[in-house]
Coordinates of C-alpha atoms and ligand atoms in Angstrom, one line a residue:
X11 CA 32.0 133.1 67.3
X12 CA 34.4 131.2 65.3
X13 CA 33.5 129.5 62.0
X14 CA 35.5 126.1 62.5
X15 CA 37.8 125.0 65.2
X16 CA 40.1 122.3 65.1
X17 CA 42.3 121.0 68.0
X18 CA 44.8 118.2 69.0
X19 CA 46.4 118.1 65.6
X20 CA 49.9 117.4 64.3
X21 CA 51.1 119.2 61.7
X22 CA 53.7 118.5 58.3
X23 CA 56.2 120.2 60.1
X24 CA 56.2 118.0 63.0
X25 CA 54.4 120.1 65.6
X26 CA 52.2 118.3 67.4
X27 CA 49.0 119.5 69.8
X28 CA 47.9 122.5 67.6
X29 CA 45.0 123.7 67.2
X30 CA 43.3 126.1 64.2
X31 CA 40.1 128.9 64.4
X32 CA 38.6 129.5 61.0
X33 CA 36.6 132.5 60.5
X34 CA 35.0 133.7 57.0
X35 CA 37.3 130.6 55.1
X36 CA 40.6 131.9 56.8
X37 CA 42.8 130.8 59.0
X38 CA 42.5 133.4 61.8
X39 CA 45.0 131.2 64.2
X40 CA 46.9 128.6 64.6
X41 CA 48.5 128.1 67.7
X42 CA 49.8 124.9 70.5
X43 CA 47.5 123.7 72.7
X44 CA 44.1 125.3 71.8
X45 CA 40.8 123.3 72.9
X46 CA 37.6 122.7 72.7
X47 CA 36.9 124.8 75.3
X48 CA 39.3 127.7 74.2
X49 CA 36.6 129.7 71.7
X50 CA 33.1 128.9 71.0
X51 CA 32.8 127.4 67.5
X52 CA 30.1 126.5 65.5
X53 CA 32.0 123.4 64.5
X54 CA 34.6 121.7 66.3
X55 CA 36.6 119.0 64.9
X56 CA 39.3 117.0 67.1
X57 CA 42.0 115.5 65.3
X58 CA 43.0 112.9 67.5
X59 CA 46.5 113.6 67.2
X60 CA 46.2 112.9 63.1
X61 CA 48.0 115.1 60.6
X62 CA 46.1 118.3 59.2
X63 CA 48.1 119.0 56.0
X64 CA 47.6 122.2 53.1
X65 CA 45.7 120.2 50.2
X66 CA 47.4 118.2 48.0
X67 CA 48.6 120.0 44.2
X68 CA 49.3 118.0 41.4
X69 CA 51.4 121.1 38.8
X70 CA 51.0 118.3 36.2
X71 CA 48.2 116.9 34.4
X72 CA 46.3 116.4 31.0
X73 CA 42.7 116.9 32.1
X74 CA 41.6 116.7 28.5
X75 CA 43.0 113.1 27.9
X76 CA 41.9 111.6 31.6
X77 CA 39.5 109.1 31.8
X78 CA 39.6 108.5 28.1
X79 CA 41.3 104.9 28.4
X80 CA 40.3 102.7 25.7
X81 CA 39.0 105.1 23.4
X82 CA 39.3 104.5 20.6
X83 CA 41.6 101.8 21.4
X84 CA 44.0 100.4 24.0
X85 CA 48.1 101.7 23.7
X86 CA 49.1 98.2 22.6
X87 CA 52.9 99.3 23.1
X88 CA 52.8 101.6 26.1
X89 CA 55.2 104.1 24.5
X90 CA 55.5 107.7 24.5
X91 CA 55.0 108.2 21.3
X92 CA 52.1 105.2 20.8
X93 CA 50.3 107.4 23.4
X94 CA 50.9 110.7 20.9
X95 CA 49.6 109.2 18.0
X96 CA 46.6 107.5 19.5
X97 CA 45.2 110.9 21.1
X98 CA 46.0 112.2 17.5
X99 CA 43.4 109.8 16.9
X100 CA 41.0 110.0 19.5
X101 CA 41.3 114.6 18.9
X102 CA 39.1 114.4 15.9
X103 CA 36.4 112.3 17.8
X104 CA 36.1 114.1 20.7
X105 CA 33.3 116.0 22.1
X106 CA 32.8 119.3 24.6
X107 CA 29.9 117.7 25.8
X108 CA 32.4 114.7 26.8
X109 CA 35.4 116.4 27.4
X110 CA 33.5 118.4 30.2
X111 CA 31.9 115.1 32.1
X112 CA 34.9 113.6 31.7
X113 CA 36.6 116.4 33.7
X114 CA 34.5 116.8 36.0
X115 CA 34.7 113.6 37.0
X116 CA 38.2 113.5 37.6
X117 CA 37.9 116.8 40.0
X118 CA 35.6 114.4 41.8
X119 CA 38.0 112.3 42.1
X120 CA 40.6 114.5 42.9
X121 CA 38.4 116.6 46.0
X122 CA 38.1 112.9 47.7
X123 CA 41.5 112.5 47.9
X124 CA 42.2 116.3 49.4
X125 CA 43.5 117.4 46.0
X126 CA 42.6 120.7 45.5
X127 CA 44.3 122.2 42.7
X128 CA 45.7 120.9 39.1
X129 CA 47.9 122.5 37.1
X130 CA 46.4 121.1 33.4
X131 CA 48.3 121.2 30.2
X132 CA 45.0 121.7 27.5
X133 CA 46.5 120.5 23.9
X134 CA 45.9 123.3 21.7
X135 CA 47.0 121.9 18.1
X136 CA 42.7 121.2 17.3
X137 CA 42.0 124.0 15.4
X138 CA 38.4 124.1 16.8
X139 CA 40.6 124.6 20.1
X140 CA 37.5 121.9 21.7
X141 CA 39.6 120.8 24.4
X142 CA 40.2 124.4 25.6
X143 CA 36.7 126.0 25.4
X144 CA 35.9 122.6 27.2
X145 CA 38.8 123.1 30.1
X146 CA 38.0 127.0 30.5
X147 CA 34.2 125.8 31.0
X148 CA 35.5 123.0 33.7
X149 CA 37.8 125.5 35.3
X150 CA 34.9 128.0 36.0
X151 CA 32.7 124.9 37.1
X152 CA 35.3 123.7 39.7
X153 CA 36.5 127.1 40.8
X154 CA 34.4 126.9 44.1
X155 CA 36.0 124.0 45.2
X156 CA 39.6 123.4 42.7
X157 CA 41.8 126.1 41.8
X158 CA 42.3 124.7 37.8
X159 CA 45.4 126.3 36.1
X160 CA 45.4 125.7 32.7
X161 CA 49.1 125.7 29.8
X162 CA 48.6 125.9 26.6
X163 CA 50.3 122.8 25.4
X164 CA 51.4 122.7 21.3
X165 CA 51.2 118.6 21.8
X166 CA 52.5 118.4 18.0
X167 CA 55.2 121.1 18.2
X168 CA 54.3 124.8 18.3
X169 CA 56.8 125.3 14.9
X170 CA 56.4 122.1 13.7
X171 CA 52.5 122.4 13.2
X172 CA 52.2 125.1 10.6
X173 CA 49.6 126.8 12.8
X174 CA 51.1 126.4 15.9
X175 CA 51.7 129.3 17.1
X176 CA 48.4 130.8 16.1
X177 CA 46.2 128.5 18.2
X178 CA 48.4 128.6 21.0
X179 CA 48.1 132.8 21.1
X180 CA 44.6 132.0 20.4
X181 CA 44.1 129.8 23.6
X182 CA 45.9 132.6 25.6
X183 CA 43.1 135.2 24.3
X184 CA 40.7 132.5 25.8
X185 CA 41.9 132.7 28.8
X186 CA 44.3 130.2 29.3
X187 CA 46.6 130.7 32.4
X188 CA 50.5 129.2 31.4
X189 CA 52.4 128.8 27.7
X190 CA 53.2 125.4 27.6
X191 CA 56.2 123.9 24.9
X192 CA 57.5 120.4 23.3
X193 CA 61.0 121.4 22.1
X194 CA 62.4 117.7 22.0
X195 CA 58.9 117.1 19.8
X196 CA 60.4 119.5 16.8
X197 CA 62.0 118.3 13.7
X198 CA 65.6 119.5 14.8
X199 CA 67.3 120.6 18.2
X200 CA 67.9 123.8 16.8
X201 CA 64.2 124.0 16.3
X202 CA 63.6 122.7 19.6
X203 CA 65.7 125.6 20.9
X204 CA 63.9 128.1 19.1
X205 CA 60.7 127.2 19.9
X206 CA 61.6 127.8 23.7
X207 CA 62.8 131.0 22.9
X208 CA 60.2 132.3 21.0
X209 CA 57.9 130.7 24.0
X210 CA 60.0 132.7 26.6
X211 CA 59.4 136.1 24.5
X212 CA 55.7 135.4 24.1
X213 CA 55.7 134.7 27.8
X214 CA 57.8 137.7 29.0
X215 CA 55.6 140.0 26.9
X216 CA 52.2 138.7 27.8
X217 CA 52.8 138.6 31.7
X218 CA 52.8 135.0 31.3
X219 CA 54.1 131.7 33.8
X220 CA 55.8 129.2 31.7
X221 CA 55.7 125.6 32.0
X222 CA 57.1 123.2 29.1
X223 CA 57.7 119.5 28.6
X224 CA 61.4 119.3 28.3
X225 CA 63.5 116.1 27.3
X226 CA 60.8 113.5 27.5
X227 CA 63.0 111.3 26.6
X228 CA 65.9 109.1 27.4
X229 CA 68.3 110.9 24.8
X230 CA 71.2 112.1 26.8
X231 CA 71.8 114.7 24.4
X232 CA 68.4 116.6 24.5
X233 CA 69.3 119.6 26.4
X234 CA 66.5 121.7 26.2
X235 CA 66.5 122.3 29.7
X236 CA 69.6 124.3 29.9
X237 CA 67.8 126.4 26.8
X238 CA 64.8 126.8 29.0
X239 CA 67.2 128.0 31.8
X240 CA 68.8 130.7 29.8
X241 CA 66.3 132.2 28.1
X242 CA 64.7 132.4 32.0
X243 CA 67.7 134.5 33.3
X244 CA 67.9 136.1 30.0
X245 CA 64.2 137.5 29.9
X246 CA 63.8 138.1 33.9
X247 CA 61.4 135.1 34.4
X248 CA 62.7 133.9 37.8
X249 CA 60.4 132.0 39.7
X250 CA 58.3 132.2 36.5
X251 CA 59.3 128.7 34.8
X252 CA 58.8 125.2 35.2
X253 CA 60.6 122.4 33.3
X254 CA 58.4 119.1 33.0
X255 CA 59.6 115.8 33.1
X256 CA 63.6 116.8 32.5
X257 CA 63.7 113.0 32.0
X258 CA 66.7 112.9 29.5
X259 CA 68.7 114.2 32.8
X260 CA 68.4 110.7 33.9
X261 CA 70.9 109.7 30.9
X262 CA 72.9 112.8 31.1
X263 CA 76.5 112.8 31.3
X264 CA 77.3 113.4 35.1
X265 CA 80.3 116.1 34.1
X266 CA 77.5 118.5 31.9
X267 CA 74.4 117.9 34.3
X268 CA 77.3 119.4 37.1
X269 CA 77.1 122.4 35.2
X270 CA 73.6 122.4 34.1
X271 CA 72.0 121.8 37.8
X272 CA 73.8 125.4 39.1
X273 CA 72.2 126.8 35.8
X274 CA 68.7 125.8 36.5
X275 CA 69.1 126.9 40.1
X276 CA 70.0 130.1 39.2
X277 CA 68.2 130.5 36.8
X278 CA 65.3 130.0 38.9
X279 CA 63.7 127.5 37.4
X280 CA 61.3 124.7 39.0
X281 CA 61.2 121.1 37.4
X282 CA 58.4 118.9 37.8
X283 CA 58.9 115.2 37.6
X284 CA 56.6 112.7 36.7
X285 CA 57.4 109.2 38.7
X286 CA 54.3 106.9 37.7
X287 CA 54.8 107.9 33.9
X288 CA 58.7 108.7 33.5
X289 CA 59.4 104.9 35.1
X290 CA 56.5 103.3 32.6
X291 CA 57.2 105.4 29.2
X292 CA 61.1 105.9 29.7
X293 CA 64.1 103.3 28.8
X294 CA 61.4 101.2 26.3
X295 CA 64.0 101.2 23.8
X296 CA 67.0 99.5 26.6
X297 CA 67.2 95.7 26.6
X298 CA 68.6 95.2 29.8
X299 CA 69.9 97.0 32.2
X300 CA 66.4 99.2 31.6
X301 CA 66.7 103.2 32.4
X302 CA 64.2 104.3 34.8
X303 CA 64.3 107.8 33.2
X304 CA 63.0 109.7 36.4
X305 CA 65.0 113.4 36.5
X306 CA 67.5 114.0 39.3
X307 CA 65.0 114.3 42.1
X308 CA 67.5 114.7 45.0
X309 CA 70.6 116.8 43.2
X310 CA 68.1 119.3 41.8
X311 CA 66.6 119.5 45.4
X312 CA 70.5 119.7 47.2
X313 CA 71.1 123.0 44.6
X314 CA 67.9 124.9 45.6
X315 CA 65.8 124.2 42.7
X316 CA 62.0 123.6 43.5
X317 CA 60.9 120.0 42.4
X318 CA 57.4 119.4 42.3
X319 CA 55.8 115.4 41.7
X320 CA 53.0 115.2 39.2
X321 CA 50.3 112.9 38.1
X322 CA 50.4 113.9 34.9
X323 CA 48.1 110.7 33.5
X324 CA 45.3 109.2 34.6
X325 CA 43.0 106.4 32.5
X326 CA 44.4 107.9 29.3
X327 CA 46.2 107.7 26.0
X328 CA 49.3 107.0 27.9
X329 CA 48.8 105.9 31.3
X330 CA 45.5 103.2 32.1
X331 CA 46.1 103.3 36.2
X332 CA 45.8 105.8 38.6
X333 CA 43.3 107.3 41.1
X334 CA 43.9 111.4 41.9
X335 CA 45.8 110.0 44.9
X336 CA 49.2 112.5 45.1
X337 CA 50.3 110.5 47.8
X338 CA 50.8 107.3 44.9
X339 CA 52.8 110.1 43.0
X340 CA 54.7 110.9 45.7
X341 CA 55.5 107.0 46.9
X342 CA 56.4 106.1 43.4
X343 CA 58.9 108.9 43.5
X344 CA 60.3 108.1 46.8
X345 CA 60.8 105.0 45.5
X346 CA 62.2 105.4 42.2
X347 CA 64.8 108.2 43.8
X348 CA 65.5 106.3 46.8
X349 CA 64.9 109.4 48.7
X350 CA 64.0 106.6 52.0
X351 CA 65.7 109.0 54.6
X352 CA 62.7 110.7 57.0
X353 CA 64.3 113.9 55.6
X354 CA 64.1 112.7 52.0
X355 CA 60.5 111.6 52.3
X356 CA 59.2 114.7 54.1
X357 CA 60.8 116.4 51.0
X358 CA 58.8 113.8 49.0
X359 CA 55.4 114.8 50.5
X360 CA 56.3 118.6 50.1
X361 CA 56.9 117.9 46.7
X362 CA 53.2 117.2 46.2
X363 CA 51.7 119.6 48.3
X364 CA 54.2 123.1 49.3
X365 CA 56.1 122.8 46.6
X366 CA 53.5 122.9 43.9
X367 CA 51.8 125.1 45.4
X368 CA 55.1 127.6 44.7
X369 CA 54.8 126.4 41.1
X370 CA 51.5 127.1 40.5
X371 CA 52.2 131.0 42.6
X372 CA 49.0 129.8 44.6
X373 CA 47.7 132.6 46.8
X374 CA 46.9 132.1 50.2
X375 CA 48.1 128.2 50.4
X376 CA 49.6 126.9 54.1
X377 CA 48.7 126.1 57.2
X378 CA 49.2 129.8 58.7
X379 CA 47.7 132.8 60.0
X380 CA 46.1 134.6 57.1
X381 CA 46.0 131.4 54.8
X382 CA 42.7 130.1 53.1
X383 CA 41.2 127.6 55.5
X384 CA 41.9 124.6 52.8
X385 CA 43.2 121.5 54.6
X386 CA 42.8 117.7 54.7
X387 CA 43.0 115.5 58.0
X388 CA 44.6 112.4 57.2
X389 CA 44.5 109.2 59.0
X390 CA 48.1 109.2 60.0
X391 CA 50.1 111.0 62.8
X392 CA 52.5 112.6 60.5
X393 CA 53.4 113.0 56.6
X394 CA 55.9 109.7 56.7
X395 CA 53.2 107.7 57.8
X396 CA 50.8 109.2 55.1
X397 CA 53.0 108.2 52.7
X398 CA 53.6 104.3 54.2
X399 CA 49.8 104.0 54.3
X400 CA 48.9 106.0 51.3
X401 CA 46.9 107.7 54.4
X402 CA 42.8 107.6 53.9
X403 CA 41.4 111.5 53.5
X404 CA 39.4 111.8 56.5
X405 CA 38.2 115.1 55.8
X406 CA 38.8 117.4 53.4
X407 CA 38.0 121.2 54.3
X408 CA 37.8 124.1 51.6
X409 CA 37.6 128.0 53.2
X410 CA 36.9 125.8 56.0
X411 CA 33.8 124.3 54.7
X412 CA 33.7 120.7 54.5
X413 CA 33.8 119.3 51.1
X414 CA 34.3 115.8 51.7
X415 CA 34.8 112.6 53.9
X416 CA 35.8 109.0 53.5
X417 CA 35.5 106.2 56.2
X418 CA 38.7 105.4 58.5
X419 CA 40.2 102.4 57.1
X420 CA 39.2 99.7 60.1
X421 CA 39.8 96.2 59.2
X422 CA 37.8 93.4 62.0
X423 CA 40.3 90.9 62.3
X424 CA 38.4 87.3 62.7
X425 CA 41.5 85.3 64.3
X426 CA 41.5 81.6 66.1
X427 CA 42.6 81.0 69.1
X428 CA 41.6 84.7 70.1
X429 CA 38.9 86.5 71.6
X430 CA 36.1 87.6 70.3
X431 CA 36.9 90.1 67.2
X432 CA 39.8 92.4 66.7
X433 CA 39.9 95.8 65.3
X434 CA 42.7 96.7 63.3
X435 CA 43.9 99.9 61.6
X436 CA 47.1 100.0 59.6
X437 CA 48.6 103.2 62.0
X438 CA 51.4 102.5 63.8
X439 CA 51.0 101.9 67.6
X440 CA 50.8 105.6 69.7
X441 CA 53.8 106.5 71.0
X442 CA 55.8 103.9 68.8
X443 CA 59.0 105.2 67.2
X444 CA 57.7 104.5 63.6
X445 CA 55.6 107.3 62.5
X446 CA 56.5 109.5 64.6
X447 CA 59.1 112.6 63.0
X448 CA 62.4 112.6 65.3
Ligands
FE2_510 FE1 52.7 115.7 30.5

């Protein structure tokens, strides 16, 4: 007897009517047409038609800043580097005791909304290395329920902060997953370039992915990325490293970011952009017209190169909205790019669930045969609509064990001049054109 079985739903991909067996938390087949009559189950779920999707994956994020908002005071500013110097503040004060709650909350947060696993940059320039003890402890907390991957992030420059390095090899030791950079936060490019170098090597040599913040910032000529790109070809590391944020690429000359993009393709190299925090940090130094400072989303998609969205802020030093909801990301990138073809914004929703998931070299993630039985059904007929309607998490299923459920959204309509009351939901009509992929 099957563990799960779920029937009459529609799929990312488009395909409609399909129906998935679960045994022992896999997938054990996915197939059209299946019922509720075609296996005996011990559950049974029918989708109505909804979308099934792989859980969401959000490859960037600062769990040991979220939820901190206000502490120990408000970003008056709202600038990058307001936000830098007011967690410098906040580091000494911090706790593991409040790190961890803080955390764990968040993955509450996140399992609601179908996200299932973070990619978390831990800052390891406290030399009591709080924040990562307090993340590895979180990560084996969560692990039944959210894969946590954890960088170690030199937040003040791994060669500018005398003991950079140290602490960063120490937070490896530990445990931590990824080696994380800041090359455009080091006294000098040429520093900058070095640092990812010497990141690279550490990386190559310890087995290590890679995943840096690169050219947070709207100066045209920091060009770490292309750096990050050679030393990736250079030391074998294909597939093995991510560039975050690339937001200087937004100000690039359009002549060297012609050359650059074939480089980072490749090279291999993934970026991950940041839409709710590149378009509220970036182009605070323009008067008007204002850059929106977001990377080049679709050009780095039309060369190959995998682009991931990321959250990267919630309730924090940096960033006081937000809500663990990838589908936000993914809108605000939509937006921003203009990527408002059905094409574009299916590539908009991959970039927050598939294509993450390539980042973070997640085992078992999909919706096939042989995949962990990790899904969300969303109220919405396909992944354009989930987007529209920032689509309520129906259920959310973990080796196909229900982890969590929110209400439809149902709104009773109380209208004069018609009858009685009217139930409304914000789906499109069945069968209409909107919502449905051509
Ligand atoms: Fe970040």
């Amino acid at each position: 007897m099957l563990d799960l079985l779920v029937y009459n739903a529609s799929l990312p991909d488009g395909r409609s009517n399909m129906g998935l067996a679960v045994q022992d938390g896999r997938i054990v087949e996915l197939a059209a047409g299946l019922t509720s009559a075609s296996a005996p189950a011990h559950e049974q779920l029918d989708a109505q038609g909804q979308l099934i999707s792989p859980p969401f994956v959000d490859a960037h994020f600062h769990m040991d800043a979220t939820l901190s908002y206000g502490l120990p005071r408000v970003n008056q500013s709202g600038t990058l580097l307001e936000g830098i110097a007011l967690w410098g503040e906040l580091k000494p004060l911090l706790t593991e005791e409040a790190l961890i709650e803080r955390a764990l909350a968040y993955c509450d947060w996140a399992v609601a909304k179908g996200l299932l696993a973070v990619r978390s940059h831990v800052d390891v320039c406290d030399p009591r290395l709080l924040a990562v003890q307090a993340l590895l402890e979180v990560k084996r907390r969560v692990a039944p329920y959210l894969d946590l991957q954890l960088v170690a992030f030199p937040q003040d420059g791994v060669l500018r902060d005398p003991q950079g390095l140290d602490k960063l090899q120490r937070a490896l030791r530990m445990g931590v997953d990824v080696v994380g950079g800041i090359p455009h936060f080091e006294r000098t490019m040429a520093e900058g370039a070095r640092s990812v170098s010497l990141l690279c090597e550490l990386a190559a040599n310890e087995g290590k992915l890679v995943d840096m913040h690169c050219d947070e910032s709207d100066d045209p000529l920091s060009r770490h990325i292309e750096t990050l790109a050679f030393e990736a070809q250079r030391l074998g590391l294909q597939g093995r490293v991510t560039g975050s944020h690339c937001t200087s690429m937004h100000s690039m000359d359009n002549y060297y970011v012609s050359k650059l993009l074939p480089l980072i393709a490749q090279a291999g190299v993934s970026v991950v952009s940041n839409p709710l925090i590149n378009i509220t940090l970036q182009g605070r130094h323009d008067t008007y017209p204002k850059r929106r400072g977001m990377t080049r989303v679709p050009e780095l998609l039309a060369q190959g190169v995998t682009v991931a969205f990321g959250h990267d802020c919630v309730m924090d030093p940096w960033y006081s909205l937000g809500s663990a909801d990838m589908l936000e990301v993914a809108s605000m990138g939509l937006h921003v790019a203009q990527m408002t073809s059905q094409a574009a914004m299916r590539q908009c929703f991959d970039a927050v669930t598939s294509s993450p998931a390539k980042i973070l070299h997640l085992d078992g993630y999909g919706l096939e045969k042989g995949c962990h039985a990790d899904f969300v059904l969303l109220q919405a007929r396909d992944c354009v609509e989930a987007l529209r309607l920032r689509a309520t998490r129906l259920k959310v299923y973990r080796r196909g064990r229900l982890l969590a459920e929110t209400p439809a959204a149902t709104a009773t309509l109380h209208l004069s001049g018609r009858a009685g009351h009217t139930a409304w939901q914000p789906q499109s009509p069945p069968g209409s054109a909107l919502g449905i992929n051509p």
